[in-house]
Every structure is written in structure tokens, then in C-alpha cells.
Short mmCIF file of C-alpha atoms in Angstrom, two decimals:
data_model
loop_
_atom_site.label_atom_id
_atom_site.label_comp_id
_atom_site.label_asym_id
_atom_site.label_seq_id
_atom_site.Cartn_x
_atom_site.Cartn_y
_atom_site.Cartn_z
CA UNK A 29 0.00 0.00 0.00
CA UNK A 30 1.35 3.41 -1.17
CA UNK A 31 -0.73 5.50 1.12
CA UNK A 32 -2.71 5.45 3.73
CA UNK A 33 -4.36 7.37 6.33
CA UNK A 34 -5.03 6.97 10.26
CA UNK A 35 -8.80 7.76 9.97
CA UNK A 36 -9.00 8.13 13.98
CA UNK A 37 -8.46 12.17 13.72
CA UNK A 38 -11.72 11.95 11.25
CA UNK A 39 -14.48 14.12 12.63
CA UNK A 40 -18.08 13.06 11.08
CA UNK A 41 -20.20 15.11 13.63
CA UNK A 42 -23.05 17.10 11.32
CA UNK A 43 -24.79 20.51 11.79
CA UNK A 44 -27.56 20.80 9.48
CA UNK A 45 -28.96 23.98 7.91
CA UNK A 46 -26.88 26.76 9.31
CA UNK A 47 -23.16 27.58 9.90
CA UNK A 48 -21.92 27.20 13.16
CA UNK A 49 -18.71 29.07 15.00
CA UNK A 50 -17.76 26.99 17.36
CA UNK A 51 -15.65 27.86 20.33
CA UNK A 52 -12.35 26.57 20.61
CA UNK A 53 -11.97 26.23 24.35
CA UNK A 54 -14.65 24.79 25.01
CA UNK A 55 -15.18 22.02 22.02
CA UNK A 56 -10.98 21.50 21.73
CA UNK A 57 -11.36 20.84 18.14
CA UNK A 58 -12.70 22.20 14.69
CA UNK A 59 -16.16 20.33 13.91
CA UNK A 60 -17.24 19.97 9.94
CA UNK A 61 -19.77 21.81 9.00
CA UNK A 62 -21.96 20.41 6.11
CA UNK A 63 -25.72 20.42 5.43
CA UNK A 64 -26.03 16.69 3.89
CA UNK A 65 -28.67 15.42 0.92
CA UNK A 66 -31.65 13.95 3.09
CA UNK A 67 -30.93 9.80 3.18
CA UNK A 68 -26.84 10.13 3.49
CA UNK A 69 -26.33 8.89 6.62
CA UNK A 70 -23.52 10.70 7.98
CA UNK A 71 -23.14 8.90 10.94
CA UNK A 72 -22.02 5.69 8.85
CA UNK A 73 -19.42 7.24 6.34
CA UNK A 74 -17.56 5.50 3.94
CA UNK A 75 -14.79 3.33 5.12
CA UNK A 76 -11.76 5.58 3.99
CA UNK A 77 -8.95 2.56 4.69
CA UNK A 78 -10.62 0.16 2.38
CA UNK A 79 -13.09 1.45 0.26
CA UNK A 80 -11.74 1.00 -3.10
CA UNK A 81 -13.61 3.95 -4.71
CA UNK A 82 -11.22 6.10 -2.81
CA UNK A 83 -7.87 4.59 -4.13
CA UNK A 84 -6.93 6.56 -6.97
CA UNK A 85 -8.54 9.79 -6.12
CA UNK A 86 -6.24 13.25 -5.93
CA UNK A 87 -7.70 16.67 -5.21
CA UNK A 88 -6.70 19.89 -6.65
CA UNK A 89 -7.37 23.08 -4.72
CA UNK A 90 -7.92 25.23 -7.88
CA UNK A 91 -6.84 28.82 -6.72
CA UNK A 92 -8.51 31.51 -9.70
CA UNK A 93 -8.12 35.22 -9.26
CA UNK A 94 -12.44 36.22 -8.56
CA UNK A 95 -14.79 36.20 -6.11
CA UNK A 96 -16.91 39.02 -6.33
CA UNK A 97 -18.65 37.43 -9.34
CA UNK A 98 -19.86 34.32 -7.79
CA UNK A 99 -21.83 33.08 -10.76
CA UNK A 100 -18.40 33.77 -12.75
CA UNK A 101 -16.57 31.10 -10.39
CA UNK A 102 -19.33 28.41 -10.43
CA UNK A 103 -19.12 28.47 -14.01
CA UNK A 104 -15.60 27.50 -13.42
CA UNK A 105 -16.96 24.85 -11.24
CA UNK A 106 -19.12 23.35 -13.52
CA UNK A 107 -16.79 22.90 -16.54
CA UNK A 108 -14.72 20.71 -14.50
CA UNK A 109 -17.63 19.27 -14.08
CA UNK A 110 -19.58 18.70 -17.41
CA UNK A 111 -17.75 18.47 -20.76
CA UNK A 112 -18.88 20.63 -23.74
CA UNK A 113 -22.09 19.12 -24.63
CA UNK A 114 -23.34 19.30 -21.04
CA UNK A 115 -22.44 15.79 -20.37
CA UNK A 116 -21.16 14.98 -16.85
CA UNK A 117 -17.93 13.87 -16.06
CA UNK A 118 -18.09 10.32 -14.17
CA UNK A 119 -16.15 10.12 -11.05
CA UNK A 120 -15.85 13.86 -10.40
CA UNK A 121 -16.88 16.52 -7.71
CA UNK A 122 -16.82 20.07 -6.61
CA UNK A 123 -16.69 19.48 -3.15
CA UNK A 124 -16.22 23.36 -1.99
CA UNK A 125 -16.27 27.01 -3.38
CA UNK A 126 -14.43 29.05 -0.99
CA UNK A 127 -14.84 32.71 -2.02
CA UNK A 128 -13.12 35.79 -0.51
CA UNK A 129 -14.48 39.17 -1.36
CA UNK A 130 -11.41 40.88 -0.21
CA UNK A 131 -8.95 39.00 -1.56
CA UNK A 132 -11.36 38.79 -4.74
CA UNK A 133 -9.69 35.19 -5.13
CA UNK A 134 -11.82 31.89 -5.09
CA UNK A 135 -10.40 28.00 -4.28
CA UNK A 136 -12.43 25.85 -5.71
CA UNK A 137 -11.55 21.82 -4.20
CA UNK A 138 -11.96 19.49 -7.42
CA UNK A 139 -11.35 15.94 -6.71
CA UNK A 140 -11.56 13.11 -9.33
CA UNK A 141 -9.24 10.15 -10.17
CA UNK A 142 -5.26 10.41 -11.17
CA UNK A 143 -6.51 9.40 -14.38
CA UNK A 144 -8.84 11.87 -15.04
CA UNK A 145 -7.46 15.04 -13.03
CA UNK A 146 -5.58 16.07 -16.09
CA UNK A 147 -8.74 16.77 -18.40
CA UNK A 148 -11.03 18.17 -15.76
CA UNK A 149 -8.40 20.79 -14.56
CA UNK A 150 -7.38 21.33 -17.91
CA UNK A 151 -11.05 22.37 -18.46
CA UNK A 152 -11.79 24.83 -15.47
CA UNK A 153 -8.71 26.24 -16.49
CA UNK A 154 -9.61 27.17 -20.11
CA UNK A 155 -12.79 28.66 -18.83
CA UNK A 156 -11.42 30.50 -16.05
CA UNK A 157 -8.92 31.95 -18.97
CA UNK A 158 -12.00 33.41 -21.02
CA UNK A 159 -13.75 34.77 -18.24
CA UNK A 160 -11.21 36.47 -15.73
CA UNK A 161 -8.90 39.24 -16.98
CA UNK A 162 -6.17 39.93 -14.91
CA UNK A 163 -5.60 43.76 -15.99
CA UNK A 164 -8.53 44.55 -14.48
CA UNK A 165 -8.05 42.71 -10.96
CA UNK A 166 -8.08 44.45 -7.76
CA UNK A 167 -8.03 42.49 -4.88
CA UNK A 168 -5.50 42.54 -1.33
CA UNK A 169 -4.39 38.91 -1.82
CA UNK A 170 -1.22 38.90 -3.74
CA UNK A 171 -1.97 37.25 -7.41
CA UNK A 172 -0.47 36.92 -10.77
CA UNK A 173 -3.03 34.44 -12.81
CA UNK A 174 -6.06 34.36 -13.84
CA UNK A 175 -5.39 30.93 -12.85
CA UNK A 176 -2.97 31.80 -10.08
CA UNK A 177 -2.40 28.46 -8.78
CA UNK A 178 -2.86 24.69 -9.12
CA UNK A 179 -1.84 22.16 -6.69
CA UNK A 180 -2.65 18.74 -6.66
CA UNK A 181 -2.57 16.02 -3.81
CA UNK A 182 -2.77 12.35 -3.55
CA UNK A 183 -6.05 11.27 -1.60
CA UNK A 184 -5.75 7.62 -2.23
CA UNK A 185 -3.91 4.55 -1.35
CA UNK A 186 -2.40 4.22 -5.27
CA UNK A 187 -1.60 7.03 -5.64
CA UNK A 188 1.90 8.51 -5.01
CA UNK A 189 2.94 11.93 -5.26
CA UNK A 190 5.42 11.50 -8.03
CA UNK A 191 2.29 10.52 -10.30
CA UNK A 192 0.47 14.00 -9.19
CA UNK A 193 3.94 15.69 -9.73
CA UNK A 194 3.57 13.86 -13.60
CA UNK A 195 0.02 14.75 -13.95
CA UNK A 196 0.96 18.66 -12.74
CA UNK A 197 3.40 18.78 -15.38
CA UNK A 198 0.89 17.82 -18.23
CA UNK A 199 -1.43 19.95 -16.88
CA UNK A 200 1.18 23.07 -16.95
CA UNK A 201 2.08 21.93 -20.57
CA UNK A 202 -1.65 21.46 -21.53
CA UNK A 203 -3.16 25.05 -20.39
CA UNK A 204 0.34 26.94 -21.75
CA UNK A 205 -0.91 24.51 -25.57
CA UNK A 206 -4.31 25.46 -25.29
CA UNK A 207 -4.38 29.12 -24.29
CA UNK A 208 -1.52 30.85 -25.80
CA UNK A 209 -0.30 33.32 -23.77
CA UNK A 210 -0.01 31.65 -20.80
CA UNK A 211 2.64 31.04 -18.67
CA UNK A 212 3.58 28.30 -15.80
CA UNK A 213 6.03 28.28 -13.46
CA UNK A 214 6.43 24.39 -11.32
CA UNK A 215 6.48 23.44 -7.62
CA UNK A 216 7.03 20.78 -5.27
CA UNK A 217 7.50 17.39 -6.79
CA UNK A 218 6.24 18.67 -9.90
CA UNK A 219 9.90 21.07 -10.13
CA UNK A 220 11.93 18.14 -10.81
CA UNK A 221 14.72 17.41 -9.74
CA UNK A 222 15.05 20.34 -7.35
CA UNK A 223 11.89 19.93 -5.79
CA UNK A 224 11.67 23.96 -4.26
CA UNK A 225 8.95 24.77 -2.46
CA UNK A 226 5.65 26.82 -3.53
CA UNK A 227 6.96 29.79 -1.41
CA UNK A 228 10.44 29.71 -2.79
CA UNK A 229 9.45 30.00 -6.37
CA UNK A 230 7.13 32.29 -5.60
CA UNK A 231 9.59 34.50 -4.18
CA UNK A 232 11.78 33.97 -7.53
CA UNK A 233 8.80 34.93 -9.47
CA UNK A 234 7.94 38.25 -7.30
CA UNK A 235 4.43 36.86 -6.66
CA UNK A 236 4.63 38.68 -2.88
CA UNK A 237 5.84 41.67 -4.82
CA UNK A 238 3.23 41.70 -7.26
CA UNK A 239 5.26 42.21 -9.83
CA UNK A 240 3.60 43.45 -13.27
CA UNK A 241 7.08 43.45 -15.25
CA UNK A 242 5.63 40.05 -17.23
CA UNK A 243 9.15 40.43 -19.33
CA UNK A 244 11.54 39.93 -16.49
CA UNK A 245 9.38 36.76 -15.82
CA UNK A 246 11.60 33.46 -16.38
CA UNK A 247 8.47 30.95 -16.80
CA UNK A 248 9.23 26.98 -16.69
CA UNK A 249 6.59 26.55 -19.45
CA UNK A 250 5.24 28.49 -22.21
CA UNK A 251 6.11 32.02 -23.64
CA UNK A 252 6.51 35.30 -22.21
CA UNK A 253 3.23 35.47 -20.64
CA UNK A 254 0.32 37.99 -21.43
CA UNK A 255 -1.23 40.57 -19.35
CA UNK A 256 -5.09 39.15 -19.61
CA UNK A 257 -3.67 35.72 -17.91
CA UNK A 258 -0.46 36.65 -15.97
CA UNK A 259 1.90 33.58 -14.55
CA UNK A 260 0.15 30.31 -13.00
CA UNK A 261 2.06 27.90 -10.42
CA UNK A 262 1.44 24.39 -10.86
CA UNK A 263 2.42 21.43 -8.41
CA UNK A 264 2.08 18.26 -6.34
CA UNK A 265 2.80 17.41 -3.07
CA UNK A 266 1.65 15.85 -0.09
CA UNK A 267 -1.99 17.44 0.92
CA UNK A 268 -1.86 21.14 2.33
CA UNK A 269 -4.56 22.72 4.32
CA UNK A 270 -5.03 26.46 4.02
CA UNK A 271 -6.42 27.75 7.56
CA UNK A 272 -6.55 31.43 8.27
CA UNK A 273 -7.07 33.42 11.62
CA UNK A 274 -8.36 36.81 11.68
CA UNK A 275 -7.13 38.97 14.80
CA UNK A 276 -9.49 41.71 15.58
CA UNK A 277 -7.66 45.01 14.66
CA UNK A 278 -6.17 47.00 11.79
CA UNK A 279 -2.49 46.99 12.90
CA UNK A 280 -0.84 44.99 10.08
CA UNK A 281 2.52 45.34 11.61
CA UNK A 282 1.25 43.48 14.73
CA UNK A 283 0.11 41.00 12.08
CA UNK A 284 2.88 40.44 10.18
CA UNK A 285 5.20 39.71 13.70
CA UNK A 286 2.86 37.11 14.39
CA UNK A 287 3.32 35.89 11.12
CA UNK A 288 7.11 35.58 11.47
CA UNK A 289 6.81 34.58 15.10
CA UNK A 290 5.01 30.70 13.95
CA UNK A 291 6.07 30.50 10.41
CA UNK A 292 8.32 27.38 9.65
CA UNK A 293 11.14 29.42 8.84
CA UNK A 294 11.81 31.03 12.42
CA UNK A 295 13.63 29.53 15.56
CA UNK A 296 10.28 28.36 17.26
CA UNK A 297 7.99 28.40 14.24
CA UNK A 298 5.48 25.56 13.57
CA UNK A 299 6.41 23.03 11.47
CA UNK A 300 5.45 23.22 7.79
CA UNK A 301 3.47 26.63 8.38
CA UNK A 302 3.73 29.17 5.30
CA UNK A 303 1.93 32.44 6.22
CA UNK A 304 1.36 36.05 5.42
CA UNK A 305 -0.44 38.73 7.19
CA UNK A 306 -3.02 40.64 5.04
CA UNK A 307 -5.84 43.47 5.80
CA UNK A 308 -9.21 41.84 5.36
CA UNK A 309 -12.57 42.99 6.12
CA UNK A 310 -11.63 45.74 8.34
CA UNK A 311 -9.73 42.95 10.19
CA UNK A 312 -6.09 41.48 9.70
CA UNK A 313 -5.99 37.92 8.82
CA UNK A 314 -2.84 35.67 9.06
CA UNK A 315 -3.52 33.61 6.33
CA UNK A 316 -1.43 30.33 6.29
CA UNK A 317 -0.48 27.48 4.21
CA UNK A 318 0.07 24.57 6.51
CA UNK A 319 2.04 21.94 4.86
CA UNK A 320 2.06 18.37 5.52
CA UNK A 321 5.92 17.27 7.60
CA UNK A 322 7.87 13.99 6.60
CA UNK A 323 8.09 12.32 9.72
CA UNK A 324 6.64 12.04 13.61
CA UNK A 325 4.86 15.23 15.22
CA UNK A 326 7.21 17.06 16.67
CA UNK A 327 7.06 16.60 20.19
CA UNK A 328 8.26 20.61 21.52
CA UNK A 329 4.61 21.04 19.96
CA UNK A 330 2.37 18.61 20.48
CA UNK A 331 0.34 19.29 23.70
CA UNK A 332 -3.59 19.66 22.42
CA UNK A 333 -5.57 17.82 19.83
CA UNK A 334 -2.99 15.00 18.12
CA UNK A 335 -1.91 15.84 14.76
CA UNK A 336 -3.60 13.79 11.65
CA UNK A 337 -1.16 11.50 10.50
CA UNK A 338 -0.65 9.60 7.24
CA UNK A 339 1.94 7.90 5.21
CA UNK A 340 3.07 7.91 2.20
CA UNK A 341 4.99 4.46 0.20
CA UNK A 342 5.48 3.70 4.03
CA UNK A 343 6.87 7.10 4.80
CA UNK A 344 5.00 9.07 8.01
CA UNK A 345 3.76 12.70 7.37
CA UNK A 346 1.22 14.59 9.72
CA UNK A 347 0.19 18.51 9.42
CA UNK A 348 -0.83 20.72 12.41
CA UNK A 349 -3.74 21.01 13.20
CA UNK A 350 -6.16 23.64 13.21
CA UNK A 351 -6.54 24.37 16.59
CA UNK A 352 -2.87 24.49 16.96
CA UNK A 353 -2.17 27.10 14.62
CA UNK A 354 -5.28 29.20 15.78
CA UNK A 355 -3.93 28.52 20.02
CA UNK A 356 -0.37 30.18 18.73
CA UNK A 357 -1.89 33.09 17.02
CA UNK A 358 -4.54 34.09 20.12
CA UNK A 359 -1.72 32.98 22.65
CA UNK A 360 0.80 36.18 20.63
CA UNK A 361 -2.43 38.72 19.66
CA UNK A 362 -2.90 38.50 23.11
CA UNK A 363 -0.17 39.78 24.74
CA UNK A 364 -0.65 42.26 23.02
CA UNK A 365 -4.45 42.77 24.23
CA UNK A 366 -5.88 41.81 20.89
CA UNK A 367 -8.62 38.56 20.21
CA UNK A 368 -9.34 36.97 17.38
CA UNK A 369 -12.74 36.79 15.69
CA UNK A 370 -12.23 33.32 14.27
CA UNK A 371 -10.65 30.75 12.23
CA UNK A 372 -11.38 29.97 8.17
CA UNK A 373 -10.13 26.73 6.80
CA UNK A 374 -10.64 27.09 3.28
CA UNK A 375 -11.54 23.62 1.93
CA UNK A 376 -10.42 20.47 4.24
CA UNK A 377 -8.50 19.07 6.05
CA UNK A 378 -6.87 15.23 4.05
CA UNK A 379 -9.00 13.49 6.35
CA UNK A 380 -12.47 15.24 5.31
CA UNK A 381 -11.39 15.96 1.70
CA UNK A 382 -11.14 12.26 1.20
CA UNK A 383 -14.31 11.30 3.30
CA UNK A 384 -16.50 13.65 1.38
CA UNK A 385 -15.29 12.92 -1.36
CA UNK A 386 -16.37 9.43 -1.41
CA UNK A 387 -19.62 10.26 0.26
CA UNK A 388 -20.21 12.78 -2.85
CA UNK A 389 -19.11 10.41 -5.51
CA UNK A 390 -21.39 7.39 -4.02
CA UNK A 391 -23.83 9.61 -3.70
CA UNK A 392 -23.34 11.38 -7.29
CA UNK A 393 -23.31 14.45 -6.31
CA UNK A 394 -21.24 16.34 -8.80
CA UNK A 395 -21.67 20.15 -7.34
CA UNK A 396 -21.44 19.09 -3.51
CA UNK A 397 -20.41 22.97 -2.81
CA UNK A 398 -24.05 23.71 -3.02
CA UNK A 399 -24.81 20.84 0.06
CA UNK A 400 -21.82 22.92 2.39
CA UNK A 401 -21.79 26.04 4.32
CA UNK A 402 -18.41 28.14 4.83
CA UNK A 403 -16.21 25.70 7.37
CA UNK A 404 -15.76 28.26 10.08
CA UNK A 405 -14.06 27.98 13.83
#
């Protein structure tokens, strides 16, 4: 077995009809949040270890520069979804539509078989291409694509992460063929043989500079790229959850030390934590990318919920969790005599993503987005 997860950190509890906040100290871990199809019986989900409609699947957290034109993004959606002539896709879903007004950015979690993530993403990407245009983009999340970024993880036992790294390449290759005047730059596995980080190349891009100089742009793939569609990343790796905690003021410089203070980087830092501190909604929100580790939990960091482990072709990983990441970020606002208003995870964690996604496919339901509410802490 290539990979496989310990399903014990799997939370099935259900809230039906509205979102929920729930309160850290008192529950001691995030809940999901989902309003189900009536006759799915939540309490009985699939069986993530065995179930062999699970073993293939990968998931790709399609990251496309809109949000303020939500029919605009579901369009997206839905041609990963449905081919030309309307048909649907077999073995596909939409599982979430996580849209940001401020950031004007959407991630939209498509999951589907290694052997058909190429064509679906392929297809949300073309259409994304013909509907956003990034010279007229305004938004506080840094961005340079229409299609800013593509990442795609393994979900299922036979699948390893060099075959996602394969299948991100193709996919890279395939949008900078079909929509000329594209551009790609690779990450992760997919960056062969170095293997550099998402945050490294996008420093060597000047993504956190928002650089508009698309001539001094070396791309991996395609041609100097064009203004409408800017510079895409595209890569594979081992599953990364995107969780971001809003502190309740406008001091960005207070947000950006407690940025540095638990990012991976510094003495101290949580392991495999990525973040950036960014205004948002009259707020500041450290928004962070929290990758999955190689190895154990680290045990100077441990105390609290466990974290969700899984291996890889018998190789351990586990990511923080949630409430980790949020307890760091109250623990250094509040020295400082500042609270936070709550925690976003934008999609799932491996654990759910996986879950759900079986549940959707068994169920076929294509556009499970519209059956969820925003995940919230």
C-alpha cells in the first residue's frame, strides 16, 4: 500500500442547515460543518482505509483570481464538471467554493481520479482563462493568474505523489498549448529534480511583490506570458490545508510579527506553516499554508488535539492542526491585548477531503459545494 491514512483524527459530527462558529476552548477541536442530501447517513461514512472507490482519487485546490462574481466562479466549477455538450464527467466533484471578497480570489476543491485530473483541470482552467482578466483585478491577496495556482494532492492509497507531480506537469504543458499566452512556473515534486517549495518560487517569481514586469518573468513553461492571464504555479505534493485566523484590529505590523513569530522558517515556528499577514474585512488575517511534515509530530509542539497522520509508500507525514495554529496566534495577539474573531479553513483538512469525497461520488453528487456552508471555527 502506497498511502494510507489513520482515519482516527476523522471528525463526522453534522450541523444541518446553518453555519456554526464553534468555540475553541470549550469544544478543543474544529467540527465539519456540512448540510447533507436527506438519506446520506452521515453517521455511517464510507470506510476511507478500504473502500476502493477512494484509491486513486487526488484533489486539486484550484486557486482563480475572482470572487466578487460568484456566478463567474461556479461556471468554473461546472466545466470541471460537465464536458462541452453538457455531459457529466463520471467520477468527479466540486466538493467546496471558498470565495473571498477581499482577496477577490476563489479556491475551488476538485477531486476526481489520477486518471482523469488532467482533463477536468485542464477544463476549469480554459474557462477560467475566457472569463477572468487579470488587468482589471483588484483584490489585497497577492496574485499573478487568472489561474494563479494549481496544486494537486494524492487522496488515495495508489496514488503517489510522483504521479500527481507527472500529472501537474501535463497539466502546466496542456493550459500553456491550449491558451496561448499563458505562462507556468512548477512546484514541489512537480519542479523536478530540485523539488523547491511553492513559497520559494514564488519569491523567484515576485508573486509577494506583485510584480507586473511580465518580461523579467523566467516561466518553466510556455512564452513570455500575457497581461489578460499573468503567470500560473502548478504542483504536487503531499496534501496542504489552508487555515486562516483573523485577529481583531487594523495593525498589520502586529500581524505580520505574528506571522514571522510561527512561520516554519523562524527559531520556534510551527512546522510546515507558510503564512502572510493581510488586511481583510476591516480585520487582519494571518492567512497560512500549513504543509504536511515527513516524519513524527514534533514533540516541543504537540500538547492539544494529536496531529492527523498519514503515510506515504510507508513514509510518516502529519500537518498541524487547526486548533494548533489558531492557540499560537490568540496565545501572541494577546499579549498584546488583541482577540481573534475566528478561524477559516478554506476547503479540508486530508482526512475530510477524502471522506467527502467518497460520500459525494457514491452519492453522485457532482456540485457538492451547493450541500456545504463556509467551514468556520
Amino acid at each position: 500500500m502506497i498511502y494510507s491514512y489513520d482515519t482516527s483524527a476523522f471528525d463526522w459530527s453534522v450541523h444541518r442547515n446553518t453555519p456554526i462558529v464553534v468555540d475553541l476552548e470549550r469544544v478543543g477541536r474544529h467540527q465539519l460543518l456540512k448540510s447533507l442530501p436527506v438519506g446520506v447517513d452521515a453517521e455511517n461514512p464510507p470506510n476511507m482505509a478500504s473502500s476502493s472507490l477512494g484509491r486513486r482519487l487526488v484533489a486539486c485546490l484550484l486557486n482563480v483570481s475572482e470572487a466578487r462574481r460568484k456566478d463567474l466562479v461556479e461556471t468554473v466549477a461546472q466545466a470541471a464538471l460537465y464536458n462541452a455538450e453538457g455531459a457529466r464527467r463520471e467520477g468527479t466533484t466540486v466538493l467546496n467554493i471558498f470565495n473571498d471578497h477581499d482577496y477577490n480570489r476563489s479556491v475551488i476543491t476538485i477531486v476526481a481520479s489520477i486518471d482523469s485530473i488532467r482533463e477536468v483541470v485542464l477544463a476549469a482552467c480554459e474557462k477560467a482563462c475566457g472569463l477572468i482578466d487579470m488587468s482589471a483585478h483588484v483584490g489585497v491577496h497577492p496574485c499573478m493568474g487568472a489561474v494563479d495556482l494549481i496544486p494537486i494532492y494524492p487522496l488515495g492509497e495508489e496514488v503517489p505523489v510522483e504521479e500527481c507531480a507527472e500529472e501537474a506537469r501535463a497539466v502546466a504543458q496542456g493550459l500553456t498549448e491550449r491558451v496561448p499566452g499563458t505562462a507556468a512556473f512548477l512546484f514541489g515534486w512537480a519542479d523536478s529534480p530540485l523539488q523547491r517549495g511553492l513559497a520559494q518560487r514564488r519569491k523567484e517569481m515576485g508573486w509577494f511583490k506583485r510584480t507586473t514586469d511580465l518580461q523579467a518573468i523566467q516561466a518553466d513553461l510556455g512564452p513570455e506570458p500575457r497581461t489578460r492571464y499573468g503567470l500560473t504555479g502548478v504542483g504536487a505534493s503531499p496534501y496542504v490545508m489552508n487555515c486562516n485566523v483573523t485577529i481583531d484590529t487594523r495593525d498589520i505590523a502586529l500581524g505580520r510579527s505574528i506571522a514571522a513569530a510561527i512561520r516554519e522558517s523562524t527559531p520556534g515556528g510551527l512546522p510546515g506553516v507558510q503564512v502572510l499577514a493581510l488586511p481583510h474585512e476591516g480585520a487582519v488575517e494571518i492567512a497560512c499554508n500549513v504543509e504536511s511534515v515527513k516524519g513524527s509530530p514534533p514533540t516541543h509542539v504537540t500538547a492539544g488535539e494529536p496531529w492527523p497522520c498519514f503515510s506515504i509508500e510507508g513514509q510518516p507525514y502529519c500537518h498541524a492542526p487547526a486548533s494548533l495554529v489558531t492557540a499560537r496566534v490568540s496565545e501572541l495577539a494577546g499579549r498584546q491585548g488583541v482577540g481573534t474573531k475566528g478561524t477559516a479553513l478554506v476547503g479540508f483538512t486530508p482526512h475530510e477531503c477524502r471522506g467527502l469525497a467518497e460520500l459525494a461520488l457514491s452519492q453522485e453528487i457532482p456540485e457538492f459545494w451547493k450541500e456545504q456552508h463556509r467551514i468556520r471555527m
